[in-house]
């Protein structure tokens, strides 16, 4: 199975890089349809809502895909011109702000909406499986389309506001992260705070934020449409016969366009207008300024070049250097202190030890941080050289391409030191909580899947201009279901064999064996592929 996936992947990447994204998107949509059908039939016996389960899975995948596209595909609408220094050429060609935003952003939105339209014939299959009506399907896709319009125009605003694609993606990701996670944080935080700590006006304001965000949330709208046994107050029995919905039976017409649809379109329109009006204001050429002329600040920020010059360059110019390293270290400390603080507010535990769900929650948060940062570094470290047209210059350096790639890996790995350090701290202060939820086998499986995703991200960055990160997520998601079960089963089997032979370090032996076989059959071919592709790109 893995060999077949890699063969198909290789064939896809042999096409022109500009045509990769649509083909991979279509292939992933086909896989998601097949996976959703399989997941729906897991609990098929004794359940007459198989079609509902199928469609819920499809909607969840669509929400994930649209959100990821917002911080990768839509967000480069204007910044790709800024990065290439061609924005001024567009204005010299006589294009005004409206034509640029319509041509660069709205065209992408229309083409992406077509991906939702082509799903409809396949999703209507869920009607025949029972538990859902065609009216629910249409209303759900209308909600997804509104969410896509909102995300696309939010990404357009970030693209207009920021000078580079990386900053725009970071801003868009931060805004979407706040949108999804702030209701949970506010709700749990207010519940944990002692009464009277905040004034009534502040508490009322904070309590009003989750309902306000819920009115625009596509997940809330989908839950309203699919989470109950009725649609707009009209009960249904499911199956083919359930498709004949008696409109007006509840005394009102069927509401295909809910409040989420209209609010999303209004916000999207406001963002589009604001982006168009401020395009010239925020699109001045980005000045490539060096470090401070102050010798002390320069000595602190740059320092002397290391013996491993490429690793030094990667650490300093790509990951942010020592200043950004210290910033991430401080942010990690604030995060850990926040979990300890909220545990103290609960009044059940004391000291620096995290108990209950706090230790496990902290580790999951840091694991997400590690995953995101690893994928960002892997998708950008080589693409940055291609965008700056410096890959040919690196090829003239008297060292092998393998060493060049190894030093770039070392430079990026140093940027991960803060999150790795705080993960170790989380394990030490929350070991009792973590051990109840996590095992060594789960850790090994996560590391293997993360290594696979990082290699795929590096490889895709050598073929695509902007879609390496979303394509990595789309490829890694189905690969997870192909690889996770065999890897987990092999880890358990190896550990049992080691225990039967009375080896004391059975877990360590299991980890080494699994990592070796994974590297030999999966990661090593990808590494050779990356090296060959890098050599090919460096020759042009």
Coordinates of C-alpha atoms in Angstrom, one line a residue:
X1 CA 0.0 0.0 0.0
X2 CA 2.8 2.5 1.0
X3 CA 4.7 1.6 -2.2
X4 CA 1.6 2.3 -4.3
X5 CA 1.0 5.6 -2.5
X6 CA 4.6 6.7 -3.1
X7 CA 4.5 5.6 -6.7
X8 CA 1.3 7.7 -7.3
X9 CA 2.9 10.6 -5.4
X10 CA 6.0 10.4 -7.6
X11 CA 3.9 10.4 -10.8
X12 CA 2.0 13.4 -9.6
X13 CA 5.1 15.4 -8.8
X14 CA 6.5 14.7 -12.3
X15 CA 3.9 17.1 -13.7
X16 CA 4.4 20.8 -14.0
X17 CA 4.6 22.3 -10.5
X18 CA 1.8 24.8 -11.2
X19 CA -0.6 21.9 -11.8
X20 CA 0.3 19.9 -8.8
X21 CA -2.1 21.4 -6.4
X22 CA -5.4 20.8 -8.3
X23 CA -4.5 17.2 -9.1
X24 CA -3.4 16.4 -5.5
X25 CA -6.5 18.1 -4.1
X26 CA -8.8 16.0 -6.4
X27 CA -6.9 12.8 -5.4
X28 CA -7.2 13.7 -1.7
X29 CA -10.9 14.4 -2.1
X30 CA -11.4 11.0 -3.7
X31 CA -9.5 9.4 -0.8
X32 CA -11.5 11.3 1.8
X33 CA -14.7 10.2 0.2
X34 CA -13.6 6.6 0.4
X35 CA -12.3 7.0 3.9
X36 CA -15.6 8.7 5.0
X37 CA -17.6 5.8 3.6
X38 CA -15.4 3.3 5.5
X39 CA -15.7 5.3 8.7
X40 CA -19.5 5.5 8.4
X41 CA -19.7 1.7 8.1
X42 CA -17.7 1.0 11.2
X43 CA -20.8 1.2 13.3
X44 CA -23.2 0.2 10.5
X45 CA -25.0 -2.6 12.3
X46 CA -27.9 -1.4 14.4
X47 CA -27.6 2.2 13.1
X48 CA -29.9 3.7 10.6
X49 CA -28.0 7.0 10.3
X50 CA -25.0 5.8 8.3
X51 CA -25.5 8.6 5.8
X52 CA -25.4 11.2 8.5
X53 CA -22.1 9.9 9.9
X54 CA -20.7 9.9 6.4
X55 CA -21.7 13.4 5.7
X56 CA -20.5 14.7 9.1
X57 CA -17.0 13.2 8.3
X58 CA -17.0 14.9 4.9
X59 CA -18.0 18.3 6.4
X60 CA -15.2 18.0 9.0
X61 CA -12.6 17.3 6.3
X62 CA -13.9 20.3 4.4
X63 CA -13.6 22.6 7.4
X64 CA -10.0 21.5 8.0
X65 CA -9.1 21.9 4.3
X66 CA -10.6 25.4 4.0
X67 CA -9.0 26.6 7.2
X68 CA -5.6 25.2 6.2
X69 CA -6.0 26.8 2.8
X70 CA -6.6 30.2 4.5
X71 CA -3.1 30.2 6.0
X72 CA -1.4 28.9 2.9
X73 CA -3.2 29.3 -0.4
X74 CA -5.3 32.5 0.0
X75 CA -2.8 34.3 2.2
X76 CA -0.2 34.6 -0.7
X77 CA -2.6 36.5 -3.0
X78 CA -0.7 39.8 -2.7
X79 CA 2.4 38.8 -0.7
X80 CA 3.7 36.6 -3.6
X81 CA 4.0 39.8 -5.7
X82 CA 5.7 41.6 -2.8
X83 CA 8.1 38.7 -2.3
X84 CA 9.0 38.7 -6.0
X85 CA 9.2 42.5 -6.2
X86 CA 6.6 42.6 -9.0
X87 CA 3.8 44.6 -7.3
X88 CA 5.1 47.8 -8.8
X89 CA 5.0 46.3 -12.2
X90 CA 1.3 45.5 -11.8
X91 CA 0.6 49.2 -11.0
X92 CA 2.8 50.3 -14.0
X93 CA 0.6 48.0 -16.1
X94 CA -2.4 50.2 -15.2
X95 CA -4.1 47.9 -12.7
X96 CA -5.9 49.6 -9.9
X97 CA -6.4 48.2 -6.4
X98 CA -9.8 46.6 -7.2
X99 CA -8.5 44.8 -10.2
X100 CA -5.5 43.4 -8.2
X101 CA -7.6 42.2 -5.3
X102 CA -10.3 40.7 -7.6
X103 CA -7.7 39.0 -9.9
X104 CA -5.4 37.8 -7.2
X105 CA -7.9 36.8 -4.4
X106 CA -11.4 36.5 -5.7
X107 CA -10.3 34.3 -8.6
X108 CA -8.8 31.9 -6.1
X109 CA -12.0 31.9 -4.1
X110 CA -14.1 31.1 -7.1
X111 CA -11.8 28.2 -8.2
X112 CA -11.9 26.8 -4.6
X113 CA -15.7 27.1 -4.4
X114 CA -15.8 24.8 -7.5
X115 CA -14.1 22.1 -5.3
X116 CA -17.2 22.2 -3.1
X117 CA -19.6 22.1 -6.0
X118 CA -18.0 19.0 -7.5
X119 CA -18.5 17.2 -4.2
X120 CA -22.3 17.4 -4.3
X121 CA -22.9 14.5 -6.6
X122 CA -20.9 12.2 -4.3
X123 CA -22.3 13.5 -1.1
X124 CA -25.8 12.8 -2.2
X125 CA -24.9 9.2 -1.8
X126 CA -25.3 9.7 1.9
X127 CA -29.1 10.2 1.4
X128 CA -29.5 6.6 0.2
X129 CA -27.6 5.4 3.3
X130 CA -30.1 7.0 5.6
X131 CA -30.3 9.5 8.4
X132 CA -30.0 12.7 6.3
X133 CA -32.0 14.8 3.9
X134 CA -30.9 16.6 0.7
X135 CA -32.0 19.9 2.3
X136 CA -29.4 19.4 5.1
X137 CA -26.7 18.7 2.5
X138 CA -27.4 21.8 0.5
X139 CA -27.6 24.0 3.7
X140 CA -24.4 22.5 4.9
X141 CA -22.5 23.3 1.7
X142 CA -23.9 26.8 1.8
X143 CA -22.5 27.2 5.3
X144 CA -19.1 25.8 4.1
X145 CA -19.1 28.2 1.1
X146 CA -19.7 31.2 3.5
X147 CA -16.9 30.0 5.7
X148 CA -14.6 29.7 2.7
X149 CA -15.5 33.3 1.6
X150 CA -14.8 34.6 5.1
X151 CA -11.4 32.7 5.4
X152 CA -10.4 33.8 1.9
X153 CA -11.0 37.5 2.6
X154 CA -9.4 37.3 6.0
X155 CA -6.3 35.9 4.3
X156 CA -6.5 38.7 1.7
X157 CA -6.5 41.2 4.5
X158 CA -3.4 39.6 6.1
X159 CA -1.8 39.4 2.7
X160 CA -2.3 43.1 2.1
X161 CA -1.3 44.1 5.6
X162 CA 2.0 42.1 5.8
X163 CA 5.1 42.5 3.8
X164 CA 6.0 38.8 3.4
X165 CA 4.1 35.5 3.0
X166 CA 5.5 34.1 6.2
X167 CA 4.2 37.0 8.3
X168 CA 0.8 36.9 6.5
X169 CA 0.5 33.2 7.2
X170 CA 1.5 33.8 10.9
X171 CA -1.1 36.5 11.3
X172 CA -3.9 34.5 9.6
X173 CA -3.0 31.5 11.7
X174 CA -3.1 33.5 14.9
X175 CA -6.5 35.0 14.1
X176 CA -8.0 31.7 13.2
X177 CA -6.4 30.1 16.3
X178 CA -8.0 32.8 18.5
X179 CA -11.3 32.3 16.7
X180 CA -11.4 28.5 17.4
X181 CA -9.8 28.3 20.8
X182 CA -10.7 31.5 22.6
X183 CA -14.2 30.4 23.4
X184 CA -12.9 27.3 25.2
X185 CA -10.2 29.3 27.0
X186 CA -12.6 32.0 28.1
X187 CA -15.2 29.5 29.3
X188 CA -12.8 27.4 31.2
X189 CA -10.9 30.4 32.5
X190 CA -14.0 32.1 33.9
X191 CA -15.1 28.8 35.5
X192 CA -11.7 28.4 37.2
X193 CA -11.4 32.1 38.4
X194 CA -12.7 32.7 41.9
X195 CA -15.9 34.7 42.2
X196 CA -15.4 38.5 42.5
X197 CA -11.9 38.5 41.0
X198 CA -13.1 40.3 37.9
X199 CA -15.7 43.1 37.8
X200 CA -19.2 42.4 36.4
X201 CA -18.6 44.5 33.3
X202 CA -15.4 42.6 32.4
X203 CA -17.1 39.2 33.1
X204 CA -20.1 40.1 31.0
X205 CA -17.9 41.2 28.2
X206 CA -15.9 38.0 28.3
X207 CA -19.0 35.9 28.5
X208 CA -20.4 37.6 25.4
X209 CA -17.4 36.6 23.2
X210 CA -18.1 32.9 22.8
X211 CA -21.8 33.4 21.7
X212 CA -20.6 36.2 19.3
X213 CA -18.0 33.9 17.7
X214 CA -20.5 31.0 17.6
X215 CA -22.8 33.1 15.4
X216 CA -20.1 33.1 12.8
X217 CA -18.7 29.6 13.4
X218 CA -19.2 27.1 10.7
X219 CA -18.9 24.3 13.2
X220 CA -21.8 25.7 15.2
X221 CA -23.8 26.0 12.1
X222 CA -23.0 22.4 11.0
X223 CA -23.9 21.2 14.5
X224 CA -27.2 23.0 14.2
X225 CA -27.9 21.3 10.9
X226 CA -26.6 17.8 11.5
X227 CA -26.4 17.4 15.3
X228 CA -30.1 16.8 15.9
X229 CA -32.8 14.5 14.7
X230 CA -34.7 17.3 13.0
X231 CA -33.9 20.0 10.5
X232 CA -35.4 23.4 11.2
X233 CA -37.9 21.9 13.5
X234 CA -39.1 19.3 10.9
X235 CA -38.4 15.7 12.0
X236 CA -37.1 13.1 9.5
X237 CA -36.8 9.4 9.5
X238 CA -33.8 9.0 7.2
X239 CA -33.3 6.9 4.2
X240 CA -34.5 7.4 0.7
X241 CA -38.1 8.0 1.9
X242 CA -36.8 10.7 4.3
X243 CA -35.8 12.9 1.4
X244 CA -39.3 14.1 0.8
X245 CA -39.3 16.9 3.3
X246 CA -42.8 18.4 3.8
X247 CA -41.8 22.1 3.5
X248 CA -43.9 24.4 5.7
X249 CA -44.9 21.5 8.0
X250 CA -43.4 23.4 10.9
X251 CA -45.1 26.6 9.9
X252 CA -42.1 28.3 8.3
X253 CA -40.0 27.9 5.2
X254 CA -36.8 25.9 5.2
X255 CA -33.9 28.2 6.2
X256 CA -31.0 27.3 3.8
X257 CA -29.3 30.6 4.6
X258 CA -28.8 30.9 8.3
X259 CA -27.4 33.8 10.3
X260 CA -23.9 32.3 10.0
X261 CA -24.1 32.7 6.2
X262 CA -25.1 36.3 6.2
X263 CA -22.7 37.4 8.9
X264 CA -19.8 35.6 7.2
X265 CA -20.6 37.3 3.9
X266 CA -20.9 40.7 5.5
X267 CA -17.6 40.3 7.3
X268 CA -15.9 39.0 4.2
X269 CA -17.2 42.0 2.2
X270 CA -16.0 44.4 4.8
X271 CA -12.6 42.8 4.8
X272 CA -12.4 42.8 1.0
X273 CA -13.3 46.5 0.8
X274 CA -10.9 47.4 3.6
X275 CA -8.1 45.4 1.9
X276 CA -8.8 47.1 -1.5
X277 CA -8.8 50.6 0.0
X278 CA -5.6 50.1 2.0
X279 CA -3.7 48.1 -0.7
X280 CA -1.4 51.0 -1.7
X281 CA -0.9 52.1 1.9
X282 CA 0.6 48.7 3.0
X283 CA 2.2 47.7 -0.2
X284 CA 5.3 49.8 -0.2
X285 CA 8.4 47.9 -1.1
X286 CA 9.8 46.0 1.8
X287 CA 13.2 47.4 2.8
X288 CA 15.8 44.7 3.2
X289 CA 17.6 46.3 6.1
X290 CA 20.5 44.8 7.8
X291 CA 21.1 44.4 11.5
X292 CA 21.5 47.4 13.8
X293 CA 24.5 49.7 13.2
X294 CA 25.0 49.6 17.0
X295 CA 28.1 47.4 17.4
X296 CA 26.9 45.9 20.7
X297 CA 23.5 45.0 19.3
X298 CA 25.0 43.7 16.1
X299 CA 27.5 41.5 18.1
X300 CA 24.7 40.1 20.1
X301 CA 22.3 39.4 17.2
X302 CA 24.8 38.2 14.6
X303 CA 27.9 37.0 16.4
X304 CA 30.8 35.3 14.6
X305 CA 30.1 32.8 11.9
X306 CA 30.4 29.2 13.1
X307 CA 32.6 26.5 11.6
X308 CA 29.3 25.1 10.2
X309 CA 28.5 28.2 8.2
X310 CA 25.3 27.0 6.6
X311 CA 23.9 25.8 9.9
X312 CA 24.8 29.3 11.3
X313 CA 23.1 31.0 8.4
X314 CA 20.0 28.9 8.8
X315 CA 19.7 29.4 12.5
X316 CA 20.4 33.2 12.3
X317 CA 18.4 34.2 9.2
X318 CA 15.6 31.6 9.0
X319 CA 14.7 30.6 12.6
X320 CA 15.3 34.0 14.0
X321 CA 18.6 33.6 15.8
X322 CA 19.3 33.9 19.5
X323 CA 16.8 36.7 20.1
X324 CA 13.9 34.7 18.7
X325 CA 15.2 31.6 20.6
X326 CA 15.0 33.5 23.9
X327 CA 11.6 34.9 23.0
X328 CA 10.2 31.3 22.4
X329 CA 11.9 30.2 25.6
X330 CA 10.1 32.9 27.5
X331 CA 6.8 32.1 25.8
X332 CA 7.1 28.5 26.8
X333 CA 7.8 29.5 30.4
X334 CA 4.7 31.7 30.4
X335 CA 2.6 28.8 29.0
X336 CA 3.8 26.4 31.7
X337 CA 3.3 29.0 34.4
X338 CA -0.2 29.6 33.0
X339 CA -1.2 25.9 33.5
X340 CA 0.3 25.9 37.0
X341 CA -1.6 29.2 37.8
X342 CA -5.0 27.8 36.6
X343 CA -4.3 24.6 38.6
X344 CA -3.8 26.8 41.7
X345 CA -7.0 28.6 41.0
X346 CA -8.9 25.3 41.0
X347 CA -7.9 24.9 44.7
X348 CA -7.5 21.1 44.5
X349 CA -3.7 20.8 44.0
X350 CA -0.7 22.8 45.2
X351 CA 2.9 23.1 44.3
X352 CA 4.6 22.9 40.8
X353 CA 3.4 19.4 40.0
X354 CA 0.6 19.2 37.4
X355 CA -2.1 16.7 38.2
X356 CA -5.4 15.6 36.7
X357 CA -5.8 16.7 33.1
X358 CA -3.4 19.7 33.4
X359 CA -0.2 17.8 32.8
X360 CA -1.6 16.0 29.8
X361 CA -3.2 19.2 28.4
X362 CA 0.2 21.0 28.7
X363 CA 2.0 18.2 26.9
X364 CA -0.6 18.2 24.1
X365 CA -0.3 21.9 23.7
X366 CA 3.5 21.7 23.4
X367 CA 3.2 18.8 21.0
X368 CA 1.0 20.9 18.8
X369 CA 3.6 23.7 19.0
X370 CA 6.4 21.2 18.0
X371 CA 4.4 19.9 15.1
X372 CA 3.5 23.3 13.7
X373 CA 7.0 24.7 14.1
X374 CA 8.6 21.6 12.5
X375 CA 6.3 21.7 9.5
X376 CA 6.8 25.5 9.1
X377 CA 10.6 25.0 9.1
X378 CA 10.6 22.0 6.8
X379 CA 8.3 23.7 4.3
X380 CA 10.3 26.9 4.2
X381 CA 14.0 26.1 4.6
X382 CA 14.6 25.0 1.0
X383 CA 11.8 27.1 -0.5
X384 CA 13.4 30.2 0.9
X385 CA 16.6 29.5 -1.1
X386 CA 14.5 28.9 -4.3
X387 CA 12.5 32.1 -3.8
X388 CA 15.7 34.1 -3.2
X389 CA 17.3 32.3 -6.2
X390 CA 20.3 31.4 -4.0
X391 CA 20.2 27.6 -4.6
X392 CA 22.7 27.9 -7.5
X393 CA 25.0 29.9 -5.2
X394 CA 24.9 27.2 -2.6
X395 CA 25.8 24.6 -5.3
X396 CA 29.1 26.4 -5.8
X397 CA 30.1 26.0 -2.2
X398 CA 32.8 23.3 -2.0
X399 CA 30.8 20.7 -0.1
X400 CA 28.4 17.9 -1.1
X401 CA 24.7 18.5 -1.3
X402 CA 24.2 15.9 1.5
X403 CA 26.2 18.1 3.8
X404 CA 24.4 21.2 2.8
X405 CA 21.1 19.6 3.6
X406 CA 22.4 18.2 6.8
X407 CA 23.6 21.6 8.0
X408 CA 20.3 23.2 7.1
X409 CA 18.6 20.5 9.2
X410 CA 20.9 21.2 12.1
X411 CA 20.2 25.0 11.9
X412 CA 16.4 24.4 11.9
X413 CA 16.7 21.8 14.7
X414 CA 18.3 24.4 17.0
X415 CA 15.2 26.5 16.6
X416 CA 13.2 23.7 18.1
X417 CA 15.3 23.7 21.3
X418 CA 12.8 25.8 23.4
X419 CA 9.8 23.7 22.7
X420 CA 11.8 20.5 23.3
X421 CA 13.1 21.9 26.6
X422 CA 9.6 22.8 27.8
X423 CA 8.2 19.4 26.7
X424 CA 10.9 17.8 29.0
X425 CA 9.8 20.1 31.8
X426 CA 6.2 19.2 31.2
X427 CA 7.0 15.5 31.5
X428 CA 8.9 16.1 34.7
X429 CA 6.2 18.1 36.5
X430 CA 3.2 16.2 35.1
X431 CA 4.5 12.7 34.8
X432 CA 1.7 11.2 36.8
X433 CA -1.0 12.8 34.7
X434 CA 0.8 12.0 31.4
X435 CA 1.5 8.4 32.2
X436 CA -2.2 7.8 32.6
X437 CA -2.9 8.9 29.0
X438 CA 0.3 8.3 27.1
X439 CA 2.6 5.3 26.5
X440 CA 6.1 4.9 25.0
X441 CA 4.5 3.3 22.0
X442 CA 2.4 6.3 21.3
X443 CA 5.4 8.5 21.5
X444 CA 7.3 6.4 19.1
X445 CA 4.4 6.4 16.6
X446 CA 4.1 10.1 16.9
X447 CA 7.8 10.7 16.2
X448 CA 7.6 8.4 13.1
X449 CA 4.6 10.2 11.7
X450 CA 6.1 13.6 12.4
X451 CA 9.3 12.5 10.6
X452 CA 7.4 11.3 7.6
X453 CA 5.4 14.6 7.5
X454 CA 8.6 16.7 7.7
X455 CA 10.2 14.8 4.8
X456 CA 7.1 15.2 2.7
X457 CA 7.0 18.9 3.5
X458 CA 10.6 19.4 2.4
X459 CA 10.0 17.4 -0.8
X460 CA 6.9 19.3 -1.7
X461 CA 8.6 22.7 -1.1
X462 CA 11.0 21.8 -3.9
X463 CA 8.1 21.3 -6.4
X464 CA 5.5 24.0 -5.4
X465 CA 5.6 27.7 -4.9
X466 CA 3.2 28.1 -2.0
X467 CA 1.3 24.9 -1.3
X468 CA 3.9 22.8 0.5
X469 CA 2.3 23.1 3.9
X470 CA -1.4 22.4 3.0
X471 CA -0.4 19.6 0.7
X472 CA 1.7 18.1 3.4
X473 CA -1.3 18.0 5.7
X474 CA -3.5 16.5 2.9
X475 CA -0.9 13.8 2.2
X476 CA 0.0 13.1 5.9
X477 CA -3.6 12.7 6.9
X478 CA -4.4 9.7 4.8
X479 CA -0.8 8.4 5.3
X480 CA -1.5 8.5 9.0
X481 CA -4.2 5.9 8.7
X482 CA -1.9 3.8 6.4
X483 CA 1.1 4.0 8.6
X484 CA -0.1 4.4 12.2
X485 CA -1.7 1.0 12.6
X486 CA 1.2 -1.0 11.2
X487 CA 3.7 1.1 13.2
X488 CA 1.8 0.7 16.4
X489 CA 1.3 -3.0 15.9
X490 CA 5.0 -3.5 15.1
X491 CA 6.0 -1.6 18.2
X492 CA 3.8 -3.7 20.4
X493 CA 5.0 -6.9 18.8
X494 CA 8.6 -6.0 19.1
X495 CA 8.2 -5.0 22.7
X496 CA 6.4 -8.3 23.5
X497 CA 9.2 -10.3 21.8
X498 CA 11.9 -8.4 23.7
X499 CA 10.1 -9.0 27.0
X500 CA 9.7 -12.7 26.2
X501 CA 13.5 -12.9 25.8
X502 CA 13.9 -11.2 29.2
X503 CA 15.5 -8.0 27.8
X504 CA 15.4 -5.3 30.4
X505 CA 15.2 -2.4 27.9
X506 CA 12.3 -3.8 25.9
X507 CA 10.8 -0.4 25.2
X508 CA 14.1 1.0 24.0
X509 CA 14.8 -2.0 21.8
X510 CA 11.3 -1.7 20.3
X511 CA 11.8 2.0 19.6
X512 CA 15.2 1.4 17.9
X513 CA 13.8 -1.5 15.8
X514 CA 10.8 0.5 14.6
X515 CA 12.7 3.6 13.9
X516 CA 15.3 1.6 11.9
X517 CA 12.8 -0.1 9.7
X518 CA 10.8 3.1 9.2
X519 CA 13.9 4.9 8.2
X520 CA 15.1 2.2 5.9
X521 CA 11.9 1.6 3.9
X522 CA 10.2 5.0 4.1
X523 CA 12.4 7.9 5.2
X524 CA 15.6 6.9 3.4
X525 CA 13.9 6.8 -0.1
X526 CA 12.4 10.2 0.7
X527 CA 15.8 11.5 1.7
X528 CA 17.4 10.3 -1.5
X529 CA 14.5 11.8 -3.5
X530 CA 15.0 15.2 -1.7
X531 CA 18.7 15.2 -2.4
X532 CA 18.2 14.4 -6.1
X533 CA 15.5 17.0 -6.5
X534 CA 17.7 19.6 -4.7
X535 CA 20.6 18.8 -7.1
X536 CA 18.2 19.2 -10.0
X537 CA 16.9 22.5 -8.8
X538 CA 20.4 23.8 -8.1
X539 CA 21.5 23.1 -11.7
X540 CA 18.9 25.6 -13.1

